[in-house]
């Protein structure tokens, strides 16, 4: 990694950091460090769901279905990603949650990479801890 190039496998690397492959949380010397955006390889068993709704979102997000069937919930609207390549994008201030209707693999890109977003014990964070 001394040449500024990182080569890996999303499935293997994702297991090391709750699915996140790129973002502010990587070591600054790591080519995967970025304050501009975050990328996650999310592997979700059937029935997996977000513990809490994300409210007060400060980032824009893109979720792309790689495999499975994955539902993203918004106030008053559900979006089902059912075919490989289906995706949804939402912006700042859009509350959301999600549910894996089938075992699913979802690629998530969020920007910017904002420190301080975490739900303790939750795989796909997005909510700010209490008091933040």
Short mmCIF file of N, CA and C in Angstrom, two decimals:
data_model
loop_
_atom_site.label_atom_id
_atom_site.label_comp_id
_atom_site.label_asym_id
_atom_site.label_seq_id
_atom_site.Cartn_x
_atom_site.Cartn_y
_atom_site.Cartn_z
N UNK A 1 0.82 -1.20 0.00
CA UNK A 1 0.00 0.00 0.00
C UNK A 1 0.87 1.26 0.00
N UNK A 2 2.17 1.11 -0.01
CA UNK A 2 3.04 2.28 0.05
C UNK A 2 3.02 3.10 -1.24
N UNK A 3 2.50 2.54 -2.34
CA UNK A 3 2.46 3.29 -3.60
C UNK A 3 1.15 4.06 -3.78
N UNK A 4 0.31 4.10 -2.75
CA UNK A 4 -0.95 4.82 -2.84
C UNK A 4 -2.05 4.07 -3.57
N UNK A 5 -1.85 2.78 -3.79
CA UNK A 5 -2.84 1.95 -4.48
C UNK A 5 -3.28 0.85 -3.52
N UNK A 6 -4.59 0.60 -3.44
CA UNK A 6 -5.12 -0.47 -2.62
C UNK A 6 -5.96 -1.37 -3.51
N UNK A 7 -5.72 -2.66 -3.46
CA UNK A 7 -6.50 -3.64 -4.19
C UNK A 7 -7.09 -4.61 -3.17
N UNK A 8 -8.39 -4.84 -3.25
CA UNK A 8 -9.01 -5.71 -2.27
C UNK A 8 -10.24 -6.39 -2.83
N UNK A 9 -10.95 -7.05 -1.94
CA UNK A 9 -12.20 -7.71 -2.26
C UNK A 9 -13.27 -7.12 -1.35
N UNK A 10 -14.35 -6.60 -1.94
CA UNK A 10 -15.38 -5.92 -1.16
C UNK A 10 -15.96 -6.84 -0.09
N UNK A 11 -16.23 -8.08 -0.43
CA UNK A 11 -16.81 -9.00 0.55
C UNK A 11 -15.91 -9.24 1.73
N UNK A 12 -14.62 -9.41 1.48
CA UNK A 12 -13.66 -9.65 2.56
C UNK A 12 -13.35 -8.37 3.34
N UNK A 13 -13.11 -7.27 2.64
CA UNK A 13 -12.77 -6.01 3.30
C UNK A 13 -13.94 -5.45 4.10
N UNK A 14 -15.16 -5.69 3.61
CA UNK A 14 -16.35 -5.16 4.28
C UNK A 14 -16.47 -5.71 5.70
N UNK A 15 -16.05 -6.95 5.89
CA UNK A 15 -16.15 -7.58 7.21
C UNK A 15 -15.26 -6.90 8.25
N UNK A 16 -14.30 -6.11 7.80
CA UNK A 16 -13.36 -5.48 8.72
C UNK A 16 -13.87 -4.18 9.33
N UNK A 17 -14.87 -3.54 8.71
CA UNK A 17 -15.32 -2.22 9.17
C UNK A 17 -16.82 -2.04 8.95
N UNK A 18 -17.63 -3.01 9.43
CA UNK A 18 -19.10 -2.95 9.34
C UNK A 18 -19.59 -2.71 7.92
N UNK A 19 -18.84 -3.16 6.94
CA UNK A 19 -19.25 -3.04 5.55
C UNK A 19 -18.66 -1.86 4.81
N UNK A 20 -18.13 -0.90 5.54
CA UNK A 20 -17.62 0.32 4.92
C UNK A 20 -16.25 0.10 4.31
N UNK A 21 -16.12 0.48 3.05
CA UNK A 21 -14.87 0.29 2.32
C UNK A 21 -14.06 1.57 2.19
N UNK A 22 -14.74 2.72 2.23
CA UNK A 22 -14.07 3.99 1.99
C UNK A 22 -14.78 5.08 2.79
N UNK A 23 -14.01 5.98 3.40
CA UNK A 23 -14.60 7.09 4.15
C UNK A 23 -13.61 7.72 5.11
N UNK A 24 -14.09 8.70 5.86
CA UNK A 24 -13.24 9.45 6.78
C UNK A 24 -12.65 8.58 7.88
N UNK A 25 -13.29 7.44 8.17
CA UNK A 25 -12.91 6.58 9.28
C UNK A 25 -11.70 5.70 8.99
N UNK A 26 -11.25 5.65 7.74
CA UNK A 26 -10.03 4.90 7.41
C UNK A 26 -8.81 5.75 7.78
N UNK A 27 -7.70 5.09 8.07
CA UNK A 27 -6.47 5.78 8.42
C UNK A 27 -6.09 6.75 7.31
N UNK A 28 -5.69 7.98 7.66
CA UNK A 28 -5.33 8.97 6.63
C UNK A 28 -4.24 8.51 5.66
N UNK A 29 -3.41 7.57 6.05
CA UNK A 29 -2.37 7.07 5.15
C UNK A 29 -2.91 6.01 4.18
N UNK A 30 -4.11 5.54 4.42
CA UNK A 30 -4.74 4.51 3.59
C UNK A 30 -5.40 5.17 2.38
N UNK A 31 -5.17 4.66 1.15
CA UNK A 31 -5.81 5.25 -0.03
C UNK A 31 -7.34 5.24 0.05
N UNK A 32 -7.92 4.44 0.96
CA UNK A 32 -9.37 4.38 1.12
C UNK A 32 -9.91 5.47 2.04
N UNK A 33 -9.04 6.28 2.59
CA UNK A 33 -9.47 7.40 3.42
C UNK A 33 -10.08 8.49 2.51
N UNK A 34 -11.26 8.97 2.88
CA UNK A 34 -11.90 10.03 2.11
C UNK A 34 -12.83 10.82 3.00
N UNK A 35 -12.74 12.11 2.92
CA UNK A 35 -13.71 12.97 3.60
C UNK A 35 -14.78 13.41 2.62
N UNK A 36 -14.60 13.05 1.35
CA UNK A 36 -15.57 13.44 0.32
C UNK A 36 -16.75 12.49 0.27
N UNK A 37 -16.50 11.18 0.47
CA UNK A 37 -17.60 10.22 0.39
C UNK A 37 -17.28 8.95 1.15
N UNK A 38 -18.32 8.11 1.31
CA UNK A 38 -18.21 6.81 1.97
C UNK A 38 -18.81 5.77 1.03
N UNK A 39 -18.23 4.58 1.02
CA UNK A 39 -18.75 3.48 0.21
C UNK A 39 -18.87 2.25 1.11
N UNK A 40 -20.02 1.60 1.01
CA UNK A 40 -20.28 0.40 1.82
C UNK A 40 -20.72 -0.75 0.93
N UNK A 41 -20.20 -1.94 1.23
CA UNK A 41 -20.65 -3.19 0.63
C UNK A 41 -21.49 -3.86 1.71
N UNK A 42 -22.81 -3.72 1.63
CA UNK A 42 -23.69 -4.23 2.67
C UNK A 42 -24.26 -5.59 2.32
N UNK A 43 -23.97 -6.58 3.15
CA UNK A 43 -24.53 -7.92 2.99
C UNK A 43 -25.56 -8.09 4.09
N UNK A 44 -26.83 -8.26 3.69
CA UNK A 44 -27.93 -8.28 4.64
C UNK A 44 -28.72 -9.58 4.55
N UNK A 45 -28.82 -10.34 5.64
CA UNK A 45 -29.65 -11.54 5.62
C UNK A 45 -31.13 -11.15 5.52
N UNK A 46 -31.95 -12.06 5.02
CA UNK A 46 -33.40 -11.82 4.94
C UNK A 46 -33.90 -11.40 6.32
N UNK A 47 -34.72 -10.35 6.34
CA UNK A 47 -35.29 -9.86 7.59
C UNK A 47 -34.44 -8.83 8.31
N UNK A 48 -33.23 -8.60 7.86
CA UNK A 48 -32.35 -7.59 8.47
C UNK A 48 -33.01 -6.22 8.28
N UNK A 49 -32.99 -5.42 9.32
CA UNK A 49 -33.56 -4.08 9.21
C UNK A 49 -32.79 -3.10 10.05
N UNK A 50 -32.95 -1.83 9.70
CA UNK A 50 -32.30 -0.75 10.46
C UNK A 50 -32.94 -0.66 11.83
N UNK A 51 -32.14 -0.51 12.86
CA UNK A 51 -32.66 -0.45 14.23
C UNK A 51 -33.51 0.80 14.46
N UNK A 52 -33.13 1.91 13.85
CA UNK A 52 -33.82 3.19 14.04
C UNK A 52 -33.84 3.96 12.73
N UNK A 53 -34.89 4.75 12.54
CA UNK A 53 -34.95 5.64 11.38
C UNK A 53 -33.82 6.66 11.46
N UNK A 54 -33.27 7.02 10.31
CA UNK A 54 -32.31 8.11 10.23
C UNK A 54 -33.13 9.39 10.11
N UNK A 55 -32.87 10.33 10.99
CA UNK A 55 -33.53 11.64 10.93
C UNK A 55 -32.46 12.72 10.91
N UNK A 56 -32.76 13.84 10.29
CA UNK A 56 -31.80 14.93 10.24
C UNK A 56 -30.57 14.60 9.41
N UNK A 57 -30.76 13.80 8.36
CA UNK A 57 -29.64 13.38 7.50
C UNK A 57 -28.89 14.59 6.95
N UNK A 58 -27.57 14.53 6.98
CA UNK A 58 -26.72 15.62 6.50
C UNK A 58 -26.00 15.27 5.21
N UNK A 59 -26.29 14.07 4.66
CA UNK A 59 -25.57 13.62 3.47
C UNK A 59 -26.55 13.26 2.36
N UNK A 60 -26.03 13.12 1.17
CA UNK A 60 -26.75 12.56 0.04
C UNK A 60 -26.34 11.09 -0.04
N UNK A 61 -27.27 10.22 -0.44
CA UNK A 61 -26.95 8.80 -0.50
C UNK A 61 -27.47 8.17 -1.78
N UNK A 62 -26.75 7.15 -2.22
CA UNK A 62 -27.11 6.33 -3.37
C UNK A 62 -27.01 4.88 -2.92
N UNK A 63 -28.07 4.10 -3.14
CA UNK A 63 -28.01 2.67 -2.86
C UNK A 63 -28.32 1.92 -4.14
N UNK A 64 -27.44 0.96 -4.48
CA UNK A 64 -27.57 0.15 -5.69
C UNK A 64 -27.70 -1.31 -5.27
N UNK A 65 -28.73 -1.98 -5.77
CA UNK A 65 -28.92 -3.40 -5.47
C UNK A 65 -27.99 -4.25 -6.34
N UNK A 66 -27.19 -5.06 -5.68
CA UNK A 66 -26.32 -6.00 -6.38
C UNK A 66 -27.06 -7.33 -6.52
N UNK A 67 -27.71 -7.77 -5.44
CA UNK A 67 -28.50 -8.99 -5.48
C UNK A 67 -29.54 -8.96 -4.37
N UNK A 68 -30.60 -9.75 -4.52
CA UNK A 68 -31.63 -9.86 -3.52
C UNK A 68 -32.82 -8.95 -3.77
N UNK A 69 -33.48 -8.58 -2.69
CA UNK A 69 -34.65 -7.69 -2.73
C UNK A 69 -34.58 -6.84 -1.46
N UNK A 70 -34.50 -5.53 -1.62
CA UNK A 70 -34.19 -4.61 -0.53
C UNK A 70 -35.16 -3.44 -0.58
N UNK A 71 -35.80 -3.15 0.55
CA UNK A 71 -36.78 -2.06 0.62
C UNK A 71 -36.21 -0.88 1.40
N UNK A 72 -36.31 0.30 0.83
CA UNK A 72 -35.89 1.53 1.51
C UNK A 72 -37.16 2.31 1.82
N UNK A 73 -37.31 2.68 3.08
CA UNK A 73 -38.51 3.39 3.55
C UNK A 73 -38.21 4.87 3.69
N UNK A 74 -39.16 5.66 3.21
CA UNK A 74 -39.14 7.11 3.38
C UNK A 74 -40.48 7.51 3.96
N UNK A 75 -40.61 8.66 4.58
CA UNK A 75 -41.91 9.05 5.10
C UNK A 75 -42.98 9.01 4.00
N UNK A 76 -43.97 8.16 4.17
CA UNK A 76 -45.07 8.07 3.22
C UNK A 76 -44.77 7.35 1.93
N UNK A 77 -43.60 6.68 1.85
CA UNK A 77 -43.23 6.03 0.58
C UNK A 77 -42.24 4.89 0.83
N UNK A 78 -42.46 3.77 0.15
CA UNK A 78 -41.52 2.65 0.16
C UNK A 78 -40.97 2.47 -1.24
N UNK A 79 -39.68 2.22 -1.35
CA UNK A 79 -39.04 1.94 -2.63
C UNK A 79 -38.45 0.54 -2.53
N UNK A 80 -38.83 -0.35 -3.46
CA UNK A 80 -38.29 -1.71 -3.46
C UNK A 80 -37.28 -1.84 -4.59
N UNK A 81 -36.06 -2.23 -4.21
CA UNK A 81 -35.01 -2.52 -5.17
C UNK A 81 -35.10 -4.02 -5.41
N UNK A 82 -35.54 -4.43 -6.61
CA UNK A 82 -35.86 -5.83 -6.86
C UNK A 82 -35.00 -6.47 -7.95
N UNK A 83 -34.47 -5.67 -8.86
CA UNK A 83 -33.66 -6.21 -9.95
C UNK A 83 -32.24 -5.69 -9.82
N UNK A 84 -31.27 -6.54 -10.13
CA UNK A 84 -29.88 -6.12 -10.06
C UNK A 84 -29.70 -4.80 -10.80
N UNK A 85 -29.09 -3.84 -10.13
CA UNK A 85 -28.88 -2.52 -10.73
C UNK A 85 -29.93 -1.50 -10.34
N UNK A 86 -31.07 -1.91 -9.76
CA UNK A 86 -32.04 -0.93 -9.27
C UNK A 86 -31.35 -0.06 -8.23
N UNK A 87 -31.65 1.23 -8.25
CA UNK A 87 -31.04 2.12 -7.26
C UNK A 87 -32.00 3.23 -6.86
N UNK A 88 -31.66 3.86 -5.75
CA UNK A 88 -32.41 4.99 -5.22
C UNK A 88 -31.40 6.01 -4.70
N UNK A 89 -31.73 7.28 -4.87
CA UNK A 89 -30.89 8.38 -4.40
C UNK A 89 -31.76 9.30 -3.56
N UNK A 90 -31.23 9.77 -2.44
CA UNK A 90 -31.95 10.78 -1.66
C UNK A 90 -30.95 11.77 -1.10
N UNK A 91 -31.46 12.94 -0.75
CA UNK A 91 -30.58 14.02 -0.33
C UNK A 91 -30.70 14.38 1.13
N UNK A 92 -30.05 15.47 1.46
CA UNK A 92 -30.03 15.98 2.84
C UNK A 92 -31.45 16.19 3.35
N UNK A 93 -31.64 15.88 4.61
CA UNK A 93 -32.92 16.13 5.25
C UNK A 93 -33.98 15.07 4.99
N UNK A 94 -33.67 14.02 4.23
CA UNK A 94 -34.66 12.98 3.93
C UNK A 94 -34.52 11.85 4.95
N UNK A 95 -35.54 11.69 5.80
CA UNK A 95 -35.55 10.61 6.78
C UNK A 95 -35.70 9.28 6.04
N UNK A 96 -35.10 8.22 6.59
CA UNK A 96 -35.19 6.93 5.91
C UNK A 96 -34.87 5.77 6.84
N UNK A 97 -35.22 4.60 6.38
CA UNK A 97 -34.90 3.34 7.03
C UNK A 97 -34.83 2.28 5.94
N UNK A 98 -34.52 1.02 6.29
CA UNK A 98 -34.45 -0.03 5.29
C UNK A 98 -34.78 -1.39 5.88
N UNK A 99 -35.10 -2.33 4.98
CA UNK A 99 -35.45 -3.70 5.36
C UNK A 99 -35.06 -4.64 4.22
N UNK A 100 -34.38 -5.73 4.55
CA UNK A 100 -33.99 -6.73 3.54
C UNK A 100 -35.11 -7.74 3.39
N UNK A 101 -35.87 -7.64 2.30
CA UNK A 101 -36.97 -8.58 2.07
C UNK A 101 -36.45 -9.97 1.73
N UNK A 102 -35.28 -10.04 1.11
CA UNK A 102 -34.56 -11.28 0.84
C UNK A 102 -33.11 -11.03 1.22
N UNK A 103 -32.31 -12.10 1.28
CA UNK A 103 -30.87 -11.89 1.48
C UNK A 103 -30.40 -10.97 0.36
N UNK A 104 -29.73 -9.89 0.73
CA UNK A 104 -29.39 -8.85 -0.24
C UNK A 104 -27.96 -8.37 -0.09
N UNK A 105 -27.40 -7.93 -1.22
CA UNK A 105 -26.13 -7.22 -1.24
C UNK A 105 -26.43 -5.86 -1.85
N UNK A 106 -26.07 -4.81 -1.13
CA UNK A 106 -26.36 -3.44 -1.54
C UNK A 106 -25.08 -2.61 -1.46
N UNK A 107 -24.79 -1.89 -2.53
CA UNK A 107 -23.66 -0.96 -2.54
C UNK A 107 -24.21 0.41 -2.19
N UNK A 108 -23.68 1.01 -1.13
CA UNK A 108 -24.13 2.33 -0.69
C UNK A 108 -22.99 3.33 -0.85
N UNK A 109 -23.30 4.49 -1.42
CA UNK A 109 -22.35 5.59 -1.52
C UNK A 109 -23.01 6.78 -0.84
N UNK A 110 -22.30 7.39 0.11
CA UNK A 110 -22.82 8.58 0.80
C UNK A 110 -21.79 9.69 0.71
N UNK A 111 -22.29 10.91 0.63
CA UNK A 111 -21.37 12.05 0.60
C UNK A 111 -22.02 13.26 1.21
N UNK A 112 -21.19 14.10 1.88
CA UNK A 112 -19.79 13.90 2.24
C UNK A 112 -19.66 12.87 3.36
N UNK A 113 -18.43 12.50 3.69
CA UNK A 113 -18.17 11.58 4.78
C UNK A 113 -18.14 12.39 6.07
N UNK A 114 -19.17 12.24 6.89
CA UNK A 114 -19.35 13.07 8.08
C UNK A 114 -19.05 12.26 9.34
N UNK A 115 -18.03 12.64 10.10
CA UNK A 115 -17.74 11.94 11.36
C UNK A 115 -18.90 12.07 12.34
N UNK A 116 -19.02 11.05 13.19
CA UNK A 116 -20.00 11.12 14.27
C UNK A 116 -21.31 10.41 14.02
N UNK A 117 -21.50 9.81 12.86
CA UNK A 117 -22.72 9.07 12.59
C UNK A 117 -22.51 7.62 12.98
N UNK A 118 -23.27 7.14 13.97
CA UNK A 118 -23.16 5.74 14.36
C UNK A 118 -24.31 5.35 15.26
N UNK A 119 -24.83 4.17 15.06
CA UNK A 119 -25.79 3.56 15.98
C UNK A 119 -25.06 2.36 16.55
N UNK A 120 -24.83 2.35 17.84
CA UNK A 120 -24.07 1.29 18.47
C UNK A 120 -24.72 -0.05 18.18
N UNK A 121 -23.93 -0.98 17.66
CA UNK A 121 -24.41 -2.32 17.39
C UNK A 121 -25.21 -2.44 16.11
N UNK A 122 -25.34 -1.37 15.34
CA UNK A 122 -26.11 -1.42 14.09
C UNK A 122 -25.16 -1.49 12.93
N UNK A 123 -25.45 -2.36 11.98
CA UNK A 123 -24.59 -2.59 10.83
C UNK A 123 -24.52 -1.39 9.89
N UNK A 124 -25.65 -0.85 9.52
CA UNK A 124 -25.64 0.25 8.55
C UNK A 124 -26.05 1.53 9.24
N UNK A 125 -25.10 2.22 9.79
CA UNK A 125 -25.37 3.44 10.53
C UNK A 125 -25.85 4.55 9.64
N UNK A 126 -26.20 5.61 10.25
CA UNK A 126 -26.64 6.79 9.55
C UNK A 126 -27.19 7.77 10.55
N UNK A 127 -27.64 7.27 11.68
CA UNK A 127 -28.19 8.15 12.71
C UNK A 127 -27.05 8.68 13.57
N UNK A 128 -27.21 9.91 14.01
CA UNK A 128 -26.21 10.48 14.89
C UNK A 128 -26.44 9.97 16.31
N UNK A 129 -25.38 9.77 17.07
CA UNK A 129 -25.55 9.36 18.46
C UNK A 129 -26.29 10.44 19.24
N UNK A 130 -26.94 10.03 20.30
CA UNK A 130 -27.65 10.99 21.14
C UNK A 130 -26.69 12.07 21.60
N UNK A 131 -27.16 13.30 21.60
CA UNK A 131 -26.35 14.41 22.05
C UNK A 131 -25.51 15.05 20.97
N UNK A 132 -25.58 14.55 19.74
CA UNK A 132 -24.79 15.13 18.63
C UNK A 132 -25.71 15.87 17.69
#
